[in-house]
Every structure is written in C-alpha cells, then in structure tokens.
Amino acid sequence: MTAESVTAPPMSTERRCPVVNFDVGEPRPVGAYIEELGRLREQAPIMWNDYANGFWMLLDQETVREAFQTPEVFCSDATIFTAPEPNWHWIPTMENPPQHTQYRHVLNPPFSPRAVKALEPEIRRAAVETISAFVDRGSCDFVPDFATRFSTRVFLAILGLPQEDTERFVAWVEAIFAGFGGGEEAMAAMAVAQQESHDYFVALLESRKRDPLGEDDFFTALLHSQVGDRPITDEEFVNIADVLLLAGLDTVKSQLGYMFLHLAAHPEHRRRVVTEPAVIPGAVEEYLRAFSIVMDGRKLAQDVEFHGCPMKKGDMVMLSVPSASRDPREFADPDAINFDRKANRHVAFAAGPHRCLGAHLARHELAIALEEWHRLIPDYVAVETDALRETGPQLGLDSLSLRWEVPS
Amino acid sequence: MKVVLDRERCTGHGRCFSLSPDVFDCDDVGFGVVVVDEIDVADGADGADLAEQATNAAENCPESAIRVEA
C-alpha cells in the first residue's frame, strides 16, 4: 500500500480535481497498476498527476472514450504523456485528421479483416513452430520463448519479410523496449537497436524500388501508395515501418503474458479454452478488456473545460485504459474474467480515428495462440509468480515461467 | 426494428460483423455495413435471433455507432 492510496488525495482548487504523484514507469507487482488506477478512478474520474512534467489522468470509461473520440481537442502532437515536446514524429500515430485519415486510407486495407483472415495459415504455422522449440522441454519462459517470438514471426509474415530475420527482430524489439524507462545502458542499447532497425527498413525500401514484388506484398504496395493526391515519400515509408515495429510487437507480447498468467492459475478457464473452442473469441475480448495494457497520451490542442476541469492548451493527458476497462459504470462485475460477457465495448484498441490499426491482426493472433498452445500444452502451471513485476506506461511482464508434464 | 449504422462514427473496430454476421458485414477496409436494416421481430425464431444480433452489436460498438429503433 502506498501513501497516495491510503488517504484520499488532496483537491486542487486550481485544477478542480484531486492531485496525486504517481510514477507510471516504475516496476510493481503484477496487477498493482490496475488495482491502484482503479482505486484512483473510484475517487474521481479525472486527476492531476504531479509526476515528471505533470499531466491530467482520465481514469474512467466515459472520459477516456470521449477523449479518444475528440481528436480536435485531444490531439496526437505528443502521445507519450511524459514527453510534451517530442523530437520525434511517428506516422500515423502522431498525425491528426485530416492528414491522419490519408495515411489510414493507405494502411487500413493490408490490415483489414479480410487481409488478416487470409494470413491465418501463416499465423498458425508461426504458433506451432514457436511452440515446437520447447514443447518437449516441459518448461519455458513464456514471454521471450513464445510471446516475443510468435508475435515477431507474425509481424514478419504480414509485412512480407523473411522468417530468417526472426532473431534479428527479436533482439531489436527486446532492446528497444528494455530502453523505455531503463537506465543509461538500456537506453544506449535501445538507440543502437532503433538505428539498426531503421537502417534495415532503409535498405528494404531500396530493395523494393530495385525489385518490386506483387501488389499483395505489403512494402511494394506501400511504395506505390498515394497519400492524398501525391505519392508517398521515402521518409514516410521508413517512418511507417519504424512505427509498425514499435506499435505491433510489444503490445501483442504483453497481452499474451497477462492472458497466460491468468490461464495458468485458473484451470476452469483453461478447461473451457481446451474443450470449447467456440468460447475463444469471447475469451480474447474479455482478456483485452480485463488486462488492457495501454496508457495512451494526448496533448490539449486548445483550452477546454472537460468534465469540470480547466484544461489548458499544451497540457498533456494520460488516458488510463486499464482503469477504464474495469469501470463498474460500464462493465457489470468488472473484475471478473467472464468469457461469456455480453456487453463488452472496451477501448483496449482505443476509439476514434486512432483506433488500433492492428486490432484485427491482434485478435487473430491472440485467438490462434490460445488454440494452438492448448492443443499442444493443455495443462500447465506458472512458477515463481511472486517475483513477477509489471512496468508501465505500457503494461507488460518481462518474464513468465511455465511448467508442464511431458509424456515420457 | 430498424438497424442504423452511423458511418461518421464507425472507425472499423469490427465488433458488429464479428458478433452479428447475419445483420452486419464488413467492407474492403473493415468498416461496418448493415446487411439487414429492417427486422420483423415477430417473425418467429429467425426474427428474434436477428433482433438479438442487432441489439448485441449496438451494445458492443465502442463508438456507439449503431442504433436499433423499435
């Protein structure tokens, strides 16, 4: 229990809401973030967080959803809420409508439900190949051994990149995400990984220019795309590739970690996944809700009085999806993991124009991971779980030791 | 029962056509399309099923883009 959660936080007359000092990057025991953010949510839907540069926190479903749906006020000029003046630009993440719409027009088709459905055999293959590396060992560290490798293989498959590059991408992803919130050494390794992966995409661009593949090859189609009424530039091409790497891998890895931590400890839920495959889509949706991993950031594009709070142009805002997804005003019995939940309009994939591009792919990956894993390893336990830590601002486990019996 | 999908609000989450495939379909880029916009709720088991699908989709749209009207 931390000091800020035992007593009600003080009210600020200036900000017309409670004020806290909550470090959203530090490692905490697994589950602590959702618990603490939920406690804050029940005190007030909006708070001012004095930590770092200071930012508003939107904690409940109503305010989070509304902010996502109002990009002209809550804009994406800055999306890391502790970095109000970023010296980087991410496409399409940091674009605002109408330019944002032009980029999504290019990117939506290759990530559409139909395109993702066609990828299903490769996603299954990626799951089975990844599991086969350790299935006979009776143990694994789920996060690096399955979650990272499986999501990386799928990433390469949808982008038409060689599976032989799996280990290179795994190393880059691990270095990049260890760098966020890490010390000096971790940040130096992150910079190297970002440069190397960037250089890979620069070389890829040249390769596609020299030898374009068919239009169903992601990067060939991207090379030939129009942004509005003019061709995409080389800078935009590489920028988008860099962003897909950042946005598409760590998220799936993190979501898988929470799902399997829960399933390892809940034999009844696991039994349903094994014996009732029809429950899997509902299970995926419920896990996305109950273990929402993203704390998103927006910047105020104008002064606004938002649910009674005087927000100023330039203020940063943290959209606490993890606590919004457990809001009892929206979700009945919100802390229960209910695969049969009927009304589940969570915003784990955000809402409004920045609705996650990879949502359909992510859902398929998560469903297929559940199917293929439980076909091969229906019974397992998690060990050494007391030592498990999660870190913000994008929640995730770095490690999850699983054990199962291997037929002799 | 009338089923209305507001294309301005739709951002392509895909909950409607995933949960209620007899009432909604998706277009090429993943935005929702209403396939059955008038449901006769008194039309036996079929009518009741379509009505439930439509209501379910409305309750699961994160954008609140779907309306069912009696």
XYZ file of C-alpha atoms in Angstrom:
478
model
C 0.000 0.000 0.000
C 1.450 3.349 -0.965
C 0.786 6.607 0.810
C -1.207 8.015 -2.038
C -3.736 5.203 -1.935
C -4.442 5.029 1.803
C -5.937 8.507 2.155
C -7.954 10.471 -0.375
C -5.615 12.672 -2.430
C -5.783 16.436 -1.783
C -8.021 18.545 -4.015
C -6.535 21.283 -6.147
C -8.741 24.347 -6.421
C -6.786 25.449 -9.487
C -7.313 22.162 -11.324
C -10.705 21.371 -9.723
C -9.727 17.760 -9.147
C -7.557 15.677 -6.819
C -3.773 15.775 -7.193
C -1.529 12.705 -6.928
C 2.110 11.889 -7.553
C 2.063 8.525 -9.264
C 5.130 7.156 -11.035
C 3.690 5.373 -14.052
C 7.003 3.824 -15.099
C 8.225 2.009 -12.000
C 8.086 -1.780 -11.627
C 5.254 -3.006 -9.400
C 3.916 -6.445 -8.506
C 1.759 -7.819 -11.311
C -1.756 -6.481 -11.062
C -0.776 -3.480 -8.959
C -1.265 -0.917 -11.717
C -4.840 -1.922 -12.442
C -5.556 -2.043 -8.707
C -4.082 1.391 -7.976
C -5.538 3.106 -11.041
C -8.916 1.564 -10.183
C -8.688 2.894 -6.624
C -7.993 6.364 -8.020
C -10.842 6.052 -10.506
C -13.304 5.381 -7.693
C -12.224 8.634 -6.030
C -12.543 10.811 -9.138
C -12.768 10.289 -12.928
C -10.069 12.914 -13.544
C -6.941 13.686 -11.505
C -3.831 15.777 -11.952
C -0.626 13.746 -11.682
C 2.337 15.797 -10.460
C 4.853 13.148 -11.555
C 7.506 14.204 -14.127
C 6.205 17.122 -16.241
C 2.712 16.838 -14.748
C -0.312 15.619 -16.687
C -4.038 15.012 -16.387
C -5.174 11.443 -15.872
C -8.517 10.322 -17.298
C -9.461 7.241 -15.315
C -12.970 6.103 -16.231
C -14.603 4.752 -19.392
C -16.653 7.881 -20.087
C -13.772 10.386 -20.055
C -11.271 8.068 -21.770
C -13.678 7.253 -24.584
C -14.679 10.863 -25.070
C -11.044 11.991 -25.273
C -10.268 9.332 -27.896
C -13.289 10.476 -29.902
C -12.374 14.194 -29.778
C -9.034 14.493 -31.629
C -9.524 18.194 -32.384
C -9.188 18.844 -28.632
C -7.087 15.865 -27.526
C -4.593 15.804 -30.362
C -1.709 13.483 -31.117
C 1.092 16.037 -31.472
C 2.527 14.279 -28.428
C 1.440 10.778 -27.410
C 3.890 9.948 -24.618
C 2.334 11.844 -21.735
C 5.710 12.454 -20.022
C 7.140 13.975 -23.230
C 5.139 17.068 -24.235
C 7.708 18.296 -26.799
C 8.892 15.173 -28.609
C 11.796 15.425 -31.048
C 10.383 12.507 -32.999
C 7.413 12.133 -35.322
C 5.518 8.882 -35.753
C 3.235 8.202 -38.720
C 0.277 7.660 -38.392
C 0.336 7.703 -34.569
C 1.224 11.390 -34.198
C -0.826 12.678 -37.123
C -4.143 14.470 -36.695
C -7.144 14.464 -39.028
C -7.345 15.252 -41.943
C -3.753 14.159 -42.744
C -4.173 11.214 -40.387
C -7.120 9.982 -42.445
C -4.990 9.977 -45.609
C -2.388 7.720 -44.002
C -5.027 5.344 -42.612
C -6.510 5.165 -46.115
C -3.184 3.660 -47.199
C -2.731 1.389 -44.192
C -6.248 0.074 -43.474
C -6.508 -2.334 -46.465
C -3.466 -4.537 -45.681
C -4.624 -4.771 -42.024
C -8.311 -5.254 -42.846
C -10.295 -8.227 -41.504
C -10.178 -9.885 -44.935
C -6.415 -9.444 -45.301
C -5.831 -10.802 -41.808
C -8.124 -13.776 -42.386
C -6.045 -14.746 -45.430
C -2.984 -14.793 -43.210
C -4.476 -17.355 -40.838
C -2.475 -20.384 -42.051
C 0.784 -18.473 -41.577
C -0.245 -17.330 -38.109
C -0.964 -20.937 -37.145
C 2.351 -22.050 -38.592
C 4.129 -19.341 -36.593
C 2.454 -20.534 -33.373
C 3.254 -24.198 -33.927
C 6.860 -23.526 -34.969
C 7.433 -21.355 -31.930
C 5.947 -23.887 -29.504
C 7.769 -26.837 -31.079
C 11.090 -25.323 -29.969
C 10.280 -26.004 -26.302
C 7.212 -28.277 -26.092
C 9.334 -31.327 -25.170
C 11.280 -29.432 -22.528
C 8.321 -29.209 -20.138
C 9.198 -25.630 -19.318
C 9.698 -22.229 -20.861
C 9.919 -18.578 -20.095
C 6.678 -17.770 -21.892
C 7.469 -14.145 -22.648
C 10.709 -14.481 -24.654
C 10.199 -18.106 -25.723
C 6.636 -17.780 -27.002
C 5.126 -14.285 -26.797
C 8.028 -12.355 -28.335
C 8.972 -14.964 -30.925
C 5.428 -15.758 -32.052
C 4.446 -12.100 -32.406
C 7.670 -11.367 -34.285
C 7.085 -14.238 -36.737
C 3.566 -12.978 -37.439
C 4.848 -9.422 -37.870
C 7.351 -10.624 -40.476
C 4.676 -12.689 -42.226
C 2.167 -9.853 -42.653
C 4.877 -7.479 -43.845
C 6.320 -9.985 -46.304
C 9.704 -10.081 -44.584
C 11.794 -13.278 -44.347
C 11.214 -15.576 -41.348
C 15.032 -15.958 -41.287
C 15.110 -12.428 -39.837
C 13.143 -13.518 -36.730
C 16.099 -13.470 -34.315
C 17.332 -10.074 -35.570
C 13.893 -8.553 -34.959
C 13.507 -10.277 -31.591
C 16.816 -8.750 -30.472
C 15.803 -5.282 -31.705
C 12.365 -5.404 -30.085
C 13.830 -6.576 -26.761
C 16.486 -3.841 -26.782
C 14.052 -1.103 -27.776
C 11.504 -1.923 -25.108
C 14.078 -2.504 -22.384
C 15.206 1.044 -23.146
C 11.866 2.735 -22.371
C 12.149 3.534 -18.696
C 15.515 1.777 -18.410
C 18.834 3.181 -17.188
C 21.634 4.666 -19.278
C 22.955 1.355 -20.565
C 19.481 0.175 -21.592
C 18.803 3.479 -23.344
C 22.092 3.272 -25.236
C 21.241 -0.264 -26.391
C 17.782 0.987 -27.389
C 19.289 3.749 -29.544
C 21.518 1.208 -31.297
C 18.561 -1.111 -31.946
C 16.439 1.763 -33.265
C 19.232 2.796 -35.634
C 19.824 -0.767 -36.845
C 16.139 -1.483 -37.466
C 15.759 1.885 -39.165
C 18.717 1.040 -41.451
C 17.073 -2.309 -42.226
C 13.967 -0.505 -43.453
C 16.026 1.988 -45.479
C 17.721 -0.966 -47.208
C 14.323 -2.627 -47.664
C 12.980 0.476 -49.400
C 15.887 0.415 -51.872
C 15.376 -3.298 -52.424
C 11.672 -2.865 -53.251
C 12.480 0.015 -55.617
C 15.006 -2.145 -57.472
C 12.897 -5.326 -57.439
C 9.260 -4.611 -56.634
C 7.194 -7.668 -55.731
C 3.438 -8.009 -56.417
C 0.877 -5.547 -55.056
C -0.079 -8.038 -52.333
C 3.413 -7.556 -50.885
C 2.986 -5.026 -48.095
C 6.077 -2.922 -48.756
C 5.642 -2.950 -52.543
C 2.082 -1.670 -52.127
C 3.293 0.906 -49.589
C 5.993 2.089 -52.003
C 3.383 2.646 -54.715
C 0.788 4.275 -52.479
C -0.699 7.742 -52.672
C -1.019 9.903 -49.600
C -3.938 12.108 -50.539
C -3.224 13.068 -54.152
C 0.573 12.669 -54.198
C 2.978 9.702 -53.922
C 4.313 8.579 -50.549
C 7.810 9.891 -49.793
C 10.845 7.793 -48.838
C 10.815 9.399 -45.368
C 7.166 8.460 -44.831
C 7.815 4.883 -45.982
C 10.614 4.308 -43.472
C 8.804 6.219 -40.720
C 5.749 3.977 -41.084
C 7.934 0.853 -40.996
C 9.649 2.087 -37.804
C 6.238 2.776 -36.231
C 4.800 -0.627 -37.142
C 7.742 -2.216 -35.335
C 7.147 -0.061 -32.257
C 3.379 -0.448 -32.220
C 2.804 -4.006 -33.285
C 5.128 -6.248 -31.348
C 5.450 -5.291 -27.716
C 1.693 -4.913 -27.423
C 0.860 -8.450 -28.555
C 3.693 -9.847 -26.442
C 2.398 -8.037 -23.361
C -1.208 -9.066 -23.895
C -0.202 -12.723 -24.250
C 1.734 -12.528 -20.980
C -1.328 -11.460 -18.979
C -3.585 -13.979 -20.707
C -1.359 -16.938 -19.948
C -0.615 -15.799 -16.407
C -4.360 -15.867 -15.768
C -4.931 -19.165 -17.575
C -2.036 -20.851 -15.749
C -3.733 -20.064 -12.449
C -7.344 -20.780 -13.485
C -7.917 -24.402 -14.523
C -11.637 -23.838 -15.150
C -10.984 -21.074 -17.676
C -8.255 -23.197 -19.229
C -10.552 -26.219 -19.459
C -13.080 -24.169 -21.437
C -10.407 -23.000 -23.864
C -9.373 -26.646 -24.387
C -12.861 -28.206 -24.648
C -14.984 -25.337 -26.063
C -13.092 -23.684 -28.940
C -16.174 -21.569 -29.692
C -15.501 -19.652 -26.455
C -12.123 -18.396 -27.684
C -13.219 -15.163 -29.422
C -15.151 -14.147 -26.290
C -12.182 -15.101 -24.131
C -9.848 -12.940 -26.227
C -12.240 -9.994 -25.957
C -12.548 -10.420 -22.197
C -8.764 -10.584 -21.738
C -8.338 -7.449 -23.863
C -10.777 -5.736 -21.522
C -9.670 -7.048 -18.166
C -5.958 -6.673 -18.873
C -5.878 -3.546 -21.030
C -2.217 -2.670 -21.322
C -2.074 0.798 -22.887
C -1.883 4.105 -21.070
C -2.149 6.420 -24.044
C -1.173 10.076 -24.288
C -2.737 13.137 -25.882
C -1.954 16.845 -25.887
C -4.518 19.624 -25.492
C -4.830 21.479 -28.800
C -6.961 24.178 -27.190
C -8.220 25.309 -23.794
C -11.246 23.314 -22.736
C -13.379 22.766 -19.679
C -13.580 18.993 -19.667
C -15.976 17.446 -17.149
C -15.421 20.424 -14.868
C -11.616 20.555 -15.180
C -9.938 23.620 -16.741
C -7.530 22.029 -19.214
C -5.098 24.362 -20.955
C -3.705 24.207 -24.471
C -0.408 22.314 -24.287
C -1.348 20.237 -21.215
C -0.608 16.536 -21.501
C -3.238 13.934 -20.736
C -2.892 10.264 -19.854
C -5.801 8.081 -20.956
C -5.889 5.269 -18.413
C -7.420 2.472 -20.468
C -6.572 -0.171 -17.810
C -8.860 1.526 -15.275
C -11.477 2.499 -17.875
C -11.781 -1.168 -18.796
C -12.657 -2.077 -15.202
C -15.148 0.770 -14.726
C -18.233 -0.571 -12.898
C -20.355 2.136 -14.546
C -19.699 0.438 -17.889
C -18.965 -3.194 -17.062
C -21.003 -5.325 -14.673
C -18.769 -7.158 -12.173
C -15.732 -5.587 -13.865
C -13.023 -7.534 -12.051
C -14.490 -10.916 -13.005
C -12.986 -12.659 -16.026
C -16.181 -13.713 -17.775
C -15.698 -15.340 -21.184
C -19.479 -15.098 -21.765
C -19.695 -11.348 -21.064
C -22.395 -9.993 -23.385
C -21.761 -6.243 -23.447
C -18.038 -5.605 -23.846
C -17.373 -2.342 -25.656
C -13.929 -1.841 -24.166
C -11.477 0.656 -25.658
C -8.389 -1.541 -25.337
C -7.798 -0.731 -29.005
C -8.636 2.947 -28.397
C -11.579 4.667 -30.106
C -11.978 7.474 -32.587
C -9.701 7.847 -35.631
C -6.630 6.298 -33.954
C -8.462 3.013 -33.396
C -5.656 0.474 -33.406
C -4.665 -0.400 -36.969
C -3.586 -3.849 -35.846
C -6.749 -4.733 -33.905
C -7.942 -7.422 -36.323
C -4.481 -8.931 -36.585
C -4.052 -8.843 -32.810
C -7.380 -10.594 -32.220
C -6.450 -13.342 -34.662
C -3.015 -13.757 -33.143
C -4.382 -13.994 -29.632
C -7.130 -16.471 -30.632
C -4.747 -18.680 -32.594
C -2.176 -18.567 -29.784
C -4.869 -19.851 -27.393
C -5.941 -22.600 -29.809
C -2.541 -23.879 -30.848
C -0.921 -23.642 -27.421
C -3.734 -25.535 -25.684
C -3.825 -28.179 -28.384
C -0.195 -28.983 -27.599
C 0.032 -27.997 -23.919
C -3.444 -28.131 -22.320
C -2.195 -28.261 -18.715
C 0.493 -26.077 -17.190
C 1.330 -24.005 -14.143
C 3.154 -20.756 -13.587
C 6.017 -20.875 -11.079
C 7.850 -18.177 -9.112
C 4.939 -15.810 -9.675
C 5.629 -13.777 -6.507
C 8.661 -12.317 -8.248
C 6.672 -11.147 -11.269
C 6.752 -7.440 -11.964
C 4.950 -5.255 -14.420
C 6.151 -1.891 -15.625
C 4.241 0.993 -17.135
C 3.390 3.049 -19.008
C 2.543 0.262 -21.409
C 1.893 -2.600 -19.025
C 3.716 -5.861 -19.572
C 5.528 -8.756 -17.976
C 9.149 -9.386 -18.900
C 9.065 -12.973 -17.744
C 6.618 -15.815 -17.012
C 7.939 -19.270 -16.116
C 5.558 -22.046 -17.136
C 5.900 -25.787 -16.410
C 4.017 -28.790 -17.785
C 4.309 -32.542 -17.863
C 5.936 -34.119 -20.877
C 4.860 -37.646 -21.827
C 7.862 -39.946 -21.280
C -36.923 -2.922 -35.695
C -34.715 -0.601 -37.729
C -30.936 -1.009 -37.691
C -28.850 2.106 -38.371
C -25.052 2.336 -38.580
C -23.566 5.835 -38.464
C -20.633 5.756 -40.906
C -19.273 9.010 -39.476
C -18.791 7.384 -36.084
C -17.643 3.979 -37.372
C -13.889 3.505 -37.114
C -13.776 -0.160 -38.054
C -13.491 -1.984 -34.733
C -15.375 -4.835 -36.378
C -17.391 -5.924 -33.347
C -20.677 -5.742 -35.259
C -19.820 -8.069 -38.125
C -17.883 -10.422 -35.823
C -20.705 -10.795 -33.297
C -23.696 -10.372 -35.613
C -22.748 -11.722 -39.046
C -26.357 -12.078 -40.214
C -27.077 -8.387 -39.698
C -23.692 -6.765 -40.499
C -20.896 -7.298 -42.962
C -17.588 -5.502 -43.413
C -16.414 -3.561 -46.428
C -12.972 -3.981 -48.005
C -11.240 -1.884 -45.389
C -13.091 -3.225 -42.363
C -15.822 -0.659 -41.779
C -19.314 -1.934 -40.897
C -22.133 -2.326 -43.389
C -25.754 -3.078 -42.450
C -26.996 -6.115 -44.367
C -30.455 -6.329 -42.792
C -31.798 -2.892 -41.917
C -35.390 -3.883 -41.142
C -36.097 -6.773 -38.798
C -39.572 -8.192 -38.185
C -39.148 -9.146 -34.528
C -42.424 -11.104 -34.668
C -41.066 -13.352 -37.439
C -40.617 -16.429 -35.223
C -37.214 -17.697 -34.165
C -35.430 -16.016 -37.090
C -36.827 -12.591 -36.257
C -35.946 -12.968 -32.601
C -32.403 -14.098 -33.463
C -31.775 -11.192 -35.835
C -33.167 -8.771 -33.263
C -30.820 -10.159 -30.636
C -27.871 -9.920 -33.008
C -28.704 -6.291 -33.793
C -29.050 -5.349 -30.127
C -25.861 -7.204 -29.257
C -23.933 -5.309 -31.917
C -25.266 -1.968 -30.664
C -24.172 -2.821 -27.111
C -20.691 -3.820 -28.243
C -19.790 -0.946 -30.549
C -17.102 1.119 -28.774
C -18.059 4.162 -30.898
C -21.797 3.839 -30.175
C -22.226 3.972 -33.942
C -25.120 1.524 -34.099
C -28.727 2.322 -33.229
C -31.649 -0.058 -33.107
C -35.050 1.590 -33.218
C -38.331 -0.158 -32.472
